[in-house]
PDB file of C-alpha atoms in Angstrom:
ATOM      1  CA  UNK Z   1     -25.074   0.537 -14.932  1.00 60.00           C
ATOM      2  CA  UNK Z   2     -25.268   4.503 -16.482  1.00 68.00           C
ATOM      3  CA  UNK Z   3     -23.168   6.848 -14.237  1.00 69.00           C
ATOM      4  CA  UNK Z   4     -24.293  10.265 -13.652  1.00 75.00           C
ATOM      5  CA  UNK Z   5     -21.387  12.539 -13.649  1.00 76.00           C
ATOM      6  CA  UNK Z   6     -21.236  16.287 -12.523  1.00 81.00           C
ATOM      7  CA  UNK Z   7     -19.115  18.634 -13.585  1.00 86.00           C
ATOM      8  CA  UNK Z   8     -15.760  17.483 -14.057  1.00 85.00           C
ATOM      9  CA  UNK Z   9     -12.550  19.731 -14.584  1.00 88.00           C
ATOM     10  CA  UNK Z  10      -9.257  18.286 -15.906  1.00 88.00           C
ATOM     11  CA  UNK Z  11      -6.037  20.082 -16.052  1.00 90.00           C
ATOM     12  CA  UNK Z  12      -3.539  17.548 -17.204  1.00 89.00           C
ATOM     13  CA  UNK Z  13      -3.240  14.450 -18.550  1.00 85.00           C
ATOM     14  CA  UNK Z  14      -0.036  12.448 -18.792  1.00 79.00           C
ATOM     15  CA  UNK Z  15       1.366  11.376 -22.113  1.00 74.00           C
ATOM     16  CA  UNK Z  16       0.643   7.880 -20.847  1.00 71.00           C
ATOM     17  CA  UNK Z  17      -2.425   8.724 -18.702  1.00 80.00           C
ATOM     18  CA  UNK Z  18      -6.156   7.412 -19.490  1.00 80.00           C
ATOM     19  CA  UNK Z  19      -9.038   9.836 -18.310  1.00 83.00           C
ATOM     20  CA  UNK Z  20     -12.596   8.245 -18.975  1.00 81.00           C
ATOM     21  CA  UNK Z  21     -15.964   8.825 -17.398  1.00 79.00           C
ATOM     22  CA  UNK Z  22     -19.202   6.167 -17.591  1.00 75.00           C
ATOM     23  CA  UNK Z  23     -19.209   2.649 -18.007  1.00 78.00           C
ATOM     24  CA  UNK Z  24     -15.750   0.575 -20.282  1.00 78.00           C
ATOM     25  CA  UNK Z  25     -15.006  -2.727 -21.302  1.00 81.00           C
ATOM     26  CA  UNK Z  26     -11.437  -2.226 -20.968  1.00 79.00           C
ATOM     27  CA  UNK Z  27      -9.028   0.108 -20.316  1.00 78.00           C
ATOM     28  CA  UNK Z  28      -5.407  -1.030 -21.275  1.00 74.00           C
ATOM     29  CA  UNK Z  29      -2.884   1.812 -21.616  1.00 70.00           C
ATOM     30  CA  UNK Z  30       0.418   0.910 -23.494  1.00 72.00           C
ATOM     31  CA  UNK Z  31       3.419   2.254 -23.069  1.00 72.00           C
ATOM     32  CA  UNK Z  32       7.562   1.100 -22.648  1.00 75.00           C
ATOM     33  CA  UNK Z  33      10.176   3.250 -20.707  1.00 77.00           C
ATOM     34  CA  UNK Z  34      13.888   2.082 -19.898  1.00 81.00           C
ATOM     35  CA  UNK Z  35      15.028   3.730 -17.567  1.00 83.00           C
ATOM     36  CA  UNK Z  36      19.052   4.379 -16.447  1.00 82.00           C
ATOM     37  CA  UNK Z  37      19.921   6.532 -13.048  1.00 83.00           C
ATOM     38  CA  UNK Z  38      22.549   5.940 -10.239  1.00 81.00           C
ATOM     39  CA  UNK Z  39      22.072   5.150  -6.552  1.00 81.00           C
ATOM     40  CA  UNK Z  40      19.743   7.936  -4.733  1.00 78.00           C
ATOM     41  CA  UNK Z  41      18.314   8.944  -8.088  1.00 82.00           C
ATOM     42  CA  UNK Z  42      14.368   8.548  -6.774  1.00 85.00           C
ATOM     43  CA  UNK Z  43      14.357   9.356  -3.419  1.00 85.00           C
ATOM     44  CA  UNK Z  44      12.558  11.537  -2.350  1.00 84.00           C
ATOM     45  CA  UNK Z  45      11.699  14.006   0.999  1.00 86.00           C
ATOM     46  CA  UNK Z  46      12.623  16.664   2.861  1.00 89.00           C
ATOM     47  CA  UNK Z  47      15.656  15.883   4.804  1.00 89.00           C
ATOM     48  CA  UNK Z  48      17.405  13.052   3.020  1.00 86.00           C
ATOM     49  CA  UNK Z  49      21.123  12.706   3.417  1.00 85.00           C
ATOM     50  CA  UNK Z  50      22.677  10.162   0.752  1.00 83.00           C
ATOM     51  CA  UNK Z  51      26.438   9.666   0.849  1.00 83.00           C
ATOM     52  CA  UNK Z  52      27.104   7.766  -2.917  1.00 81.00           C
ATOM     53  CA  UNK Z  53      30.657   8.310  -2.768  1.00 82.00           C
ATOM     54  CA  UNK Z  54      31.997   5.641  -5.592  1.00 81.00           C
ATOM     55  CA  UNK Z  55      28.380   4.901  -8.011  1.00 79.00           C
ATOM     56  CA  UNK Z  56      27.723   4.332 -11.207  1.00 81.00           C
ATOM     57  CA  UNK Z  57      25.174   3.294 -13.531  1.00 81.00           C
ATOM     58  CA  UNK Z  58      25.614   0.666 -16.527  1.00 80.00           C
ATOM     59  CA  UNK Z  59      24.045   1.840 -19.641  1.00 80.00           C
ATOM     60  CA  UNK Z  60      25.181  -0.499 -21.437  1.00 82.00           C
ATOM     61  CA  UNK Z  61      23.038  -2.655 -23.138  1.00 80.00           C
ATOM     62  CA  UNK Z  62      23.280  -6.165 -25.413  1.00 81.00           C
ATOM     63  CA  UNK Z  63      20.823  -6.875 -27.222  1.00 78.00           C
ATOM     64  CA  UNK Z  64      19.822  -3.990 -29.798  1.00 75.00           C
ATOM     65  CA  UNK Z  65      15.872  -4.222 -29.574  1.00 77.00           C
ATOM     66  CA  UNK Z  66      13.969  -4.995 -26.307  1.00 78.00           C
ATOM     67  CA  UNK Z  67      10.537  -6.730 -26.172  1.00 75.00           C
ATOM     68  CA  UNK Z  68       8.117  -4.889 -28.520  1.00 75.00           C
ATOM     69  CA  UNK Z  69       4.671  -3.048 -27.275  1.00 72.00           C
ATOM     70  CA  UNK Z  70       2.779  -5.305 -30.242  1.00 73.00           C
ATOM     71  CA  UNK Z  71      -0.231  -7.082 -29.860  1.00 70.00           C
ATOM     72  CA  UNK Z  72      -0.795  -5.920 -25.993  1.00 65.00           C
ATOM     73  CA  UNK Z  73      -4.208  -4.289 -26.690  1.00 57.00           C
TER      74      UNK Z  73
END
């Protein structure tokens, strides 16, 4: 079914972000991230406290190519 839409402002997308309006058959963003951080790294709030005294994070990895982003549409 048609949409009506009003006015519509955007002030950002994300580099991985999908803005549409109205009717889609699919929507199917694509994207790969590894991601490395220590203990604490995402917390997030006002008062946290986090006591990591001995941490650390193992970057090291095997195999030279991860699973490709091919074919996923």
């Amino acid at each position: 079914m048609p949409a009506i839409v009003g006015i519509v402002q955007v002030n950002s997308i994300g580099s991985s972000g999908i803005f549409h309006i109205g009717d889609v058959y699919r929507v199917s963003p694509l994207s790969n991230v590894k991601t490395f951080s220590g203990a604490g790294s995402f917390n997030t709030g006002e008062r946290i406290l986090v006591y990591n005294h001995l941490s650390r994070t193992n970057t090291f990895d095997r195999d030279f190519k991860d699973q490709a982003n091919l074919l996923n549409a």
